[in-house]
Amino acid sequence: MFRHVVLLSWIEDATEEQKAEVAKRLRDLPGVIPELRSYLVGPDAGATQGNFSFAVVADFDSPEDYAIYRDHPAHRSVIDECIAPILASRAAVQYHTA
Amino acid sequence: MFRHVVLLSWIEDATEEQKAEVAKRLRDLPGVIPELRSYLVGPDAGATQGNFSFAVVADFDSPEDYAIYRDHPAHRSVIDECIAPILASRAAVQYHTA
């Protein structure tokens, strides 16, 4: 399995509505990108100081399937319309979990 | 399910042996921390510029079980002996995946 992990932090001015819209829009993606074998996203639980704001963990059969997700227009739309306007910082790793 | 995600980046001086030891030692933890329901760790595949170096994704039944892992002496030993000496930066999120 090939896993893609992204942690995002939001700017201070981000509204609750903007943050909620990121989760809502991302959770629609498995319906339009069948390469997503598992897709669990969500806001930080708030239990630990210094954490990032939001996590995305996506599992694929292969790096090629990850690339399809990465470049998919439905995914790029969420990034451009919902994530980019409130993004402060981003950390990512892709790794083989087998 | 309660998921803990950490992305780590290593200092430039980190050796291949030091990096491999992190993965090896972490992969022993499910044998001594039964609260770990799933534990998939590994080095970045190197496909994307600007990525962090290493990912840890750990699944628990509850935030309380995550806290047991976080504070477990076997886990703290890996952090102190293997991760801290080569750590450049760290990003983390804990979130509810249900």
PDB file of C-alpha atoms in Angstrom:
ATOM      1  CA  MET A   1       0.000   0.000   0.000  1.00  0.00           C
ATOM      2  CA  PHE A   2       1.143   3.533  -0.730  1.00  0.00           C
ATOM      3  CA  ARG A   3       0.145   6.125   1.865  1.00  0.00           C
ATOM      4  CA  HIS A   4      -0.006   9.888   1.448  1.00  0.00           C
ATOM      5  CA  VAL A   5      -0.008  11.991   4.623  1.00  0.00           C
ATOM      6  CA  VAL A   6      -0.494  15.764   4.790  1.00  0.00           C
ATOM      7  CA  LEU A   7      -0.682  17.972   7.850  1.00  0.00           C
ATOM      8  CA  LEU A   8      -1.981  21.519   7.394  1.00  0.00           C
ATOM      9  CA  SER A   9      -2.087  24.511   9.678  1.00  0.00           C
ATOM     10  CA  TRP A  10      -4.498  27.405   9.190  1.00  0.00           C
ATOM     11  CA  ILE A  11      -3.935  31.122   9.401  1.00  0.00           C
ATOM     12  CA  GLU A  12      -5.314  32.858  12.497  1.00  0.00           C
ATOM     13  CA  ASP A  13      -7.972  34.627  10.424  1.00  0.00           C
ATOM     14  CA  ALA A  14      -9.491  31.354   9.178  1.00  0.00           C
ATOM     15  CA  THR A  15     -13.166  31.122  10.154  1.00  0.00           C
ATOM     16  CA  GLU A  16     -14.917  28.040  11.540  1.00  0.00           C
ATOM     17  CA  GLU A  17     -16.959  27.959   8.337  1.00  0.00           C
ATOM     18  CA  GLN A  18     -13.834  27.918   6.168  1.00  0.00           C
ATOM     19  CA  LYS A  19     -12.252  25.149   8.240  1.00  0.00           C
ATOM     20  CA  ALA A  20     -15.429  23.046   8.164  1.00  0.00           C
ATOM     21  CA  GLU A  21     -15.704  23.481   4.401  1.00  0.00           C
ATOM     22  CA  VAL A  22     -12.250  21.893   3.908  1.00  0.00           C
ATOM     23  CA  ALA A  23     -13.330  18.703   5.707  1.00  0.00           C
ATOM     24  CA  LYS A  24     -16.703  18.616   3.965  1.00  0.00           C
ATOM     25  CA  ARG A  25     -15.273  19.072   0.469  1.00  0.00           C
ATOM     26  CA  LEU A  26     -12.424  16.610   0.971  1.00  0.00           C
ATOM     27  CA  ARG A  27     -14.838  13.934   2.243  1.00  0.00           C
ATOM     28  CA  ASP A  28     -16.650  14.089  -1.106  1.00  0.00           C
ATOM     29  CA  LEU A  29     -13.499  13.023  -2.985  1.00  0.00           C
ATOM     30  CA  PRO A  30     -13.719   9.220  -2.492  1.00  0.00           C
ATOM     31  CA  GLY A  31     -17.006   9.368  -4.424  1.00  0.00           C
ATOM     32  CA  VAL A  32     -15.283  10.816  -7.480  1.00  0.00           C
ATOM     33  CA  ILE A  33     -11.717   9.391  -7.206  1.00  0.00           C
ATOM     34  CA  PRO A  34     -12.030   5.586  -7.022  1.00  0.00           C
ATOM     35  CA  GLU A  35      -8.273   5.192  -6.601  1.00  0.00           C
ATOM     36  CA  LEU A  36      -8.740   6.272  -2.960  1.00  0.00           C
ATOM     37  CA  ARG A  37      -8.731   2.978  -1.011  1.00  0.00           C
ATOM     38  CA  SER A  38      -9.024   4.738   2.346  1.00  0.00           C
ATOM     39  CA  TYR A  39      -9.374   8.453   3.048  1.00  0.00           C
ATOM     40  CA  LEU A  40      -9.548   9.684   6.633  1.00  0.00           C
ATOM     41  CA  VAL A  41      -9.356  13.428   7.171  1.00  0.00           C
ATOM     42  CA  GLY A  42     -10.170  15.647  10.100  1.00  0.00           C
ATOM     43  CA  PRO A  43      -9.353  18.578  12.356  1.00  0.00           C
ATOM     44  CA  ASP A  44      -6.865  18.253  15.181  1.00  0.00           C
ATOM     45  CA  ALA A  45      -8.530  17.149  18.417  1.00  0.00           C
ATOM     46  CA  GLY A  46      -6.921  20.038  20.306  1.00  0.00           C
ATOM     47  CA  ALA A  47      -5.307  17.861  22.963  1.00  0.00           C
ATOM     48  CA  THR A  48      -1.705  18.856  22.261  1.00  0.00           C
ATOM     49  CA  GLN A  49      -0.193  22.329  22.094  1.00  0.00           C
ATOM     50  CA  GLY A  50       1.806  23.118  18.976  1.00  0.00           C
ATOM     51  CA  ASN A  51      -0.028  20.693  16.725  1.00  0.00           C
ATOM     52  CA  PHE A  52      -0.960  21.416  13.144  1.00  0.00           C
ATOM     53  CA  SER A  53      -4.664  22.100  12.417  1.00  0.00           C
ATOM     54  CA  PHE A  54      -5.805  19.334  10.073  1.00  0.00           C
ATOM     55  CA  ALA A  55      -4.759  15.862   8.867  1.00  0.00           C
ATOM     56  CA  VAL A  56      -5.236  13.987   5.597  1.00  0.00           C
ATOM     57  CA  VAL A  57      -4.276  10.296   5.362  1.00  0.00           C
ATOM     58  CA  ALA A  58      -4.962   8.699   1.977  1.00  0.00           C
ATOM     59  CA  ASP A  59      -4.183   5.106   0.994  1.00  0.00           C
ATOM     60  CA  PHE A  60      -3.598   3.893  -2.563  1.00  0.00           C
ATOM     61  CA  ASP A  61      -2.623   0.674  -4.276  1.00  0.00           C
ATOM     62  CA  SER A  62       0.366   2.343  -5.927  1.00  0.00           C
ATOM     63  CA  PRO A  63       2.295   5.590  -6.374  1.00  0.00           C
ATOM     64  CA  GLU A  64       0.613   5.887  -9.775  1.00  0.00           C
ATOM     65  CA  ASP A  65      -2.824   5.921  -8.154  1.00  0.00           C
ATOM     66  CA  TYR A  66      -1.618   8.568  -5.708  1.00  0.00           C
ATOM     67  CA  ALA A  67      -0.567  10.735  -8.668  1.00  0.00           C
ATOM     68  CA  ILE A  68      -4.073  10.412 -10.148  1.00  0.00           C
ATOM     69  CA  TYR A  69      -5.542  11.734  -6.882  1.00  0.00           C
ATOM     70  CA  ARG A  70      -2.911  14.473  -6.579  1.00  0.00           C
ATOM     71  CA  ASP A  71      -3.678  15.837 -10.036  1.00  0.00           C
ATOM     72  CA  HIS A  72      -7.437  15.163 -10.124  1.00  0.00           C
ATOM     73  CA  PRO A  73      -9.469  18.294 -10.947  1.00  0.00           C
ATOM     74  CA  ALA A  74     -11.908  17.660  -8.067  1.00  0.00           C
ATOM     75  CA  HIS A  75      -8.969  17.566  -5.641  1.00  0.00           C
ATOM     76  CA  ARG A  76      -7.281  20.615  -7.134  1.00  0.00           C
ATOM     77  CA  SER A  77     -10.546  22.542  -6.806  1.00  0.00           C
ATOM     78  CA  VAL A  78     -10.686  21.904  -3.061  1.00  0.00           C
ATOM     79  CA  ILE A  79      -7.059  23.010  -2.719  1.00  0.00           C
ATOM     80  CA  ASP A  80      -7.574  26.175  -4.753  1.00  0.00           C
ATOM     81  CA  GLU A  81     -10.989  27.168  -3.381  1.00  0.00           C
ATOM     82  CA  CYS A  82     -10.881  26.034   0.262  1.00  0.00           C
ATOM     83  CA  ILE A  83      -7.355  25.188   1.450  1.00  0.00           C
ATOM     84  CA  ALA A  84      -5.069  27.753  -0.198  1.00  0.00           C
ATOM     85  CA  PRO A  85      -6.998  30.793   1.129  1.00  0.00           C
ATOM     86  CA  ILE A  86      -6.493  29.760   4.772  1.00  0.00           C
ATOM     87  CA  LEU A  87      -3.201  27.825   4.574  1.00  0.00           C
ATOM     88  CA  ALA A  88      -0.377  28.832   6.926  1.00  0.00           C
ATOM     89  CA  SER A  89       1.908  25.803   6.556  1.00  0.00           C
ATOM     90  CA  ARG A  90       1.976  22.277   5.166  1.00  0.00           C
ATOM     91  CA  ALA A  91       3.967  19.097   5.872  1.00  0.00           C
ATOM     92  CA  ALA A  92       3.738  15.956   3.722  1.00  0.00           C
ATOM     93  CA  VAL A  93       5.156  12.449   3.352  1.00  0.00           C
ATOM     94  CA  GLN A  94       4.345   9.625   0.940  1.00  0.00           C
ATOM     95  CA  TYR A  95       5.505   6.170   2.013  1.00  0.00           C
ATOM     96  CA  HIS A  96       5.188   2.478   1.330  1.00  0.00           C
ATOM     97  CA  THR A  97       3.390   0.808   4.215  1.00  0.00           C
ATOM     98  CA  ALA A  98       3.744  -2.823   3.172  1.00  0.00           C
TER      99      ALA A  98
ATOM    100  CA  MET B   1     -11.005   5.489  16.131  1.00  0.00           C
ATOM    101  CA  PHE B   2      -8.461   8.016  17.338  1.00  0.00           C
ATOM    102  CA  ARG B   3      -5.523   8.584  14.982  1.00  0.00           C
ATOM    103  CA  HIS B   4      -2.136  10.074  15.816  1.00  0.00           C
ATOM    104  CA  VAL B   5      -0.040  11.369  12.899  1.00  0.00           C
ATOM    105  CA  VAL B   6       3.534  12.651  13.119  1.00  0.00           C
ATOM    106  CA  LEU B   7       5.797  13.804  10.327  1.00  0.00           C
ATOM    107  CA  LEU B   8       9.502  14.188  11.091  1.00  0.00           C
ATOM    108  CA  SER B   9      12.370  15.684   9.160  1.00  0.00           C
ATOM    109  CA  TRP B  10      15.997  14.783   9.803  1.00  0.00           C
ATOM    110  CA  ILE B  11      19.064  16.975  10.043  1.00  0.00           C
ATOM    111  CA  GLU B  12      21.451  16.855   7.078  1.00  0.00           C
ATOM    112  CA  ASP B  13      24.082  15.049   9.140  1.00  0.00           C
ATOM    113  CA  ALA B  14      21.775  12.102   9.911  1.00  0.00           C
ATOM    114  CA  THR B  15      23.331   8.843   8.662  1.00  0.00           C
ATOM    115  CA  GLU B  16      21.488   6.080   6.826  1.00  0.00           C
ATOM    116  CA  GLU B  17      22.107   3.862   9.863  1.00  0.00           C
ATOM    117  CA  GLN B  18      20.504   6.371  12.215  1.00  0.00           C
ATOM    118  CA  LYS B  19      17.464   6.777   9.951  1.00  0.00           C
ATOM    119  CA  ALA B  20      17.041   3.008   9.576  1.00  0.00           C
ATOM    120  CA  GLU B  21      17.287   2.544  13.343  1.00  0.00           C
ATOM    121  CA  VAL B  22      14.279   4.838  13.882  1.00  0.00           C
ATOM    122  CA  ALA B  23      12.060   2.662  11.668  1.00  0.00           C
ATOM    123  CA  LYS B  24      13.408  -0.572  13.159  1.00  0.00           C
ATOM    124  CA  ARG B  25      12.914   0.509  16.771  1.00  0.00           C
ATOM    125  CA  LEU B  26       9.450   2.001  16.190  1.00  0.00           C
ATOM    126  CA  ARG B  27       8.280  -1.196  14.463  1.00  0.00           C
ATOM    127  CA  ASP B  28       9.008  -3.110  17.680  1.00  0.00           C
ATOM    128  CA  LEU B  29       6.494  -1.001  19.650  1.00  0.00           C
ATOM    129  CA  PRO B  30       3.259  -2.840  18.711  1.00  0.00           C
ATOM    130  CA  GLY B  31       4.747  -5.910  20.415  1.00  0.00           C
ATOM    131  CA  VAL B  32       5.029  -4.068  23.730  1.00  0.00           C
ATOM    132  CA  ILE B  33       2.167  -1.513  23.523  1.00  0.00           C
ATOM    133  CA  PRO B  34      -1.056  -3.467  22.912  1.00  0.00           C
ATOM    134  CA  GLU B  35      -3.088  -0.245  22.699  1.00  0.00           C
ATOM    135  CA  LEU B  36      -1.670   0.227  19.172  1.00  0.00           C
ATOM    136  CA  ARG B  37      -4.458  -1.026  16.871  1.00  0.00           C
ATOM    137  CA  SER B  38      -2.537  -0.122  13.723  1.00  0.00           C
ATOM    138  CA  TYR B  39       0.971   1.302  13.418  1.00  0.00           C
ATOM    139  CA  LEU B  40       2.395   2.096   9.997  1.00  0.00           C
ATOM    140  CA  VAL B  41       5.670   4.001   9.908  1.00  0.00           C
ATOM    141  CA  GLY B  42       8.222   4.602   7.179  1.00  0.00           C
ATOM    142  CA  PRO B  43      10.591   6.891   5.329  1.00  0.00           C
ATOM    143  CA  ASP B  44       9.358   9.264   2.667  1.00  0.00           C
ATOM    144  CA  ALA B  45       9.367   7.657  -0.788  1.00  0.00           C
ATOM    145  CA  GLY B  46      11.323  10.576  -2.219  1.00  0.00           C
ATOM    146  CA  ALA B  47       8.852  11.336  -4.979  1.00  0.00           C
ATOM    147  CA  THR B  48       8.035  14.906  -3.933  1.00  0.00           C
ATOM    148  CA  GLN B  49      10.418  17.786  -3.270  1.00  0.00           C
ATOM    149  CA  GLY B  50      10.002  19.560   0.052  1.00  0.00           C
ATOM    150  CA  ASN B  51       8.521  16.587   1.872  1.00  0.00           C
ATOM    151  CA  PHE B  52       9.346  15.689   5.438  1.00  0.00           C
ATOM    152  CA  SER B  53      11.581  12.623   5.987  1.00  0.00           C
ATOM    153  CA  PHE B  54       9.495  10.118   7.924  1.00  0.00           C
ATOM    154  CA  ALA B  55       5.853   9.368   8.800  1.00  0.00           C
ATOM    155  CA  VAL B  56       4.176   7.739  11.803  1.00  0.00           C
ATOM    156  CA  VAL B  57       0.451   6.904  11.684  1.00  0.00           C
ATOM    157  CA  ALA B  58      -0.897   5.204  14.815  1.00  0.00           C
ATOM    158  CA  ASP B  59      -4.513   4.174  15.434  1.00  0.00           C
ATOM    159  CA  PHE B  60      -6.092   3.756  18.864  1.00  0.00           C
ATOM    160  CA  ASP B  61      -9.524   2.981  20.270  1.00  0.00           C
ATOM    161  CA  SER B  62      -9.524   6.209  22.302  1.00  0.00           C
ATOM    162  CA  PRO B  63      -7.536   9.321  23.248  1.00  0.00           C
ATOM    163  CA  GLU B  64      -6.730   7.578  26.540  1.00  0.00           C
ATOM    164  CA  ASP B  65      -5.035   4.720  24.692  1.00  0.00           C
ATOM    165  CA  TYR B  66      -3.059   7.244  22.652  1.00  0.00           C
ATOM    166  CA  ALA B  67      -1.830   8.812  25.910  1.00  0.00           C
ATOM    167  CA  ILE B  68      -0.613   5.402  27.094  1.00  0.00           C
ATOM    168  CA  TYR B  69       1.449   5.061  23.910  1.00  0.00           C
ATOM    169  CA  ARG B  70       2.698   8.644  24.090  1.00  0.00           C
ATOM    170  CA  ASP B  71       4.039   8.182  27.606  1.00  0.00           C
ATOM    171  CA  HIS B  72       5.120   4.533  27.366  1.00  0.00           C
ATOM    172  CA  PRO B  73       8.777   4.049  28.394  1.00  0.00           C
ATOM    173  CA  ALA B  74       9.523   1.922  25.313  1.00  0.00           C
ATOM    174  CA  HIS B  75       8.263   4.757  23.085  1.00  0.00           C
ATOM    175  CA  ARG B  76      10.095   7.462  25.027  1.00  0.00           C
ATOM    176  CA  SER B  77      13.334   5.444  24.698  1.00  0.00           C
ATOM    177  CA  VAL B  78      13.090   5.460  20.898  1.00  0.00           C
ATOM    178  CA  ILE B  79      12.443   9.216  20.933  1.00  0.00           C
ATOM    179  CA  ASP B  80      15.346   9.951  23.275  1.00  0.00           C
ATOM    180  CA  GLU B  81      17.869   7.511  21.782  1.00  0.00           C
ATOM    181  CA  CYS B  82      17.082   7.508  18.052  1.00  0.00           C
ATOM    182  CA  ILE B  83      14.802  10.380  17.020  1.00  0.00           C
ATOM    183  CA  ALA B  84      15.926  13.371  19.104  1.00  0.00           C
ATOM    184  CA  PRO B  85      19.596  13.179  18.005  1.00  0.00           C
ATOM    185  CA  ILE B  86      18.694  13.565  14.309  1.00  0.00           C
ATOM    186  CA  LEU B  87      15.463  15.602  14.499  1.00  0.00           C
ATOM    187  CA  ALA B  88      15.235  18.831  12.490  1.00  0.00           C
ATOM    188  CA  SER B  89      11.481  19.459  12.669  1.00  0.00           C
ATOM    189  CA  ARG B  90       8.222  17.798  13.650  1.00  0.00           C
ATOM    190  CA  ALA B  91       4.537  18.211  12.731  1.00  0.00           C
ATOM    191  CA  ALA B  92       1.707  16.372  14.492  1.00  0.00           C
ATOM    192  CA  VAL B  93      -2.081  16.019  14.569  1.00  0.00           C
ATOM    193  CA  GLN B  94      -4.386  13.766  16.589  1.00  0.00           C
ATOM    194  CA  TYR B  95      -7.901  13.374  15.217  1.00  0.00           C
ATOM    195  CA  HIS B  96     -11.085  11.376  15.456  1.00  0.00           C
ATOM    196  CA  THR B  97     -11.553   9.348  12.274  1.00  0.00           C
ATOM    197  CA  ALA B  98     -15.023   7.936  12.921  1.00  0.00           C
TER     198      ALA B  98
END
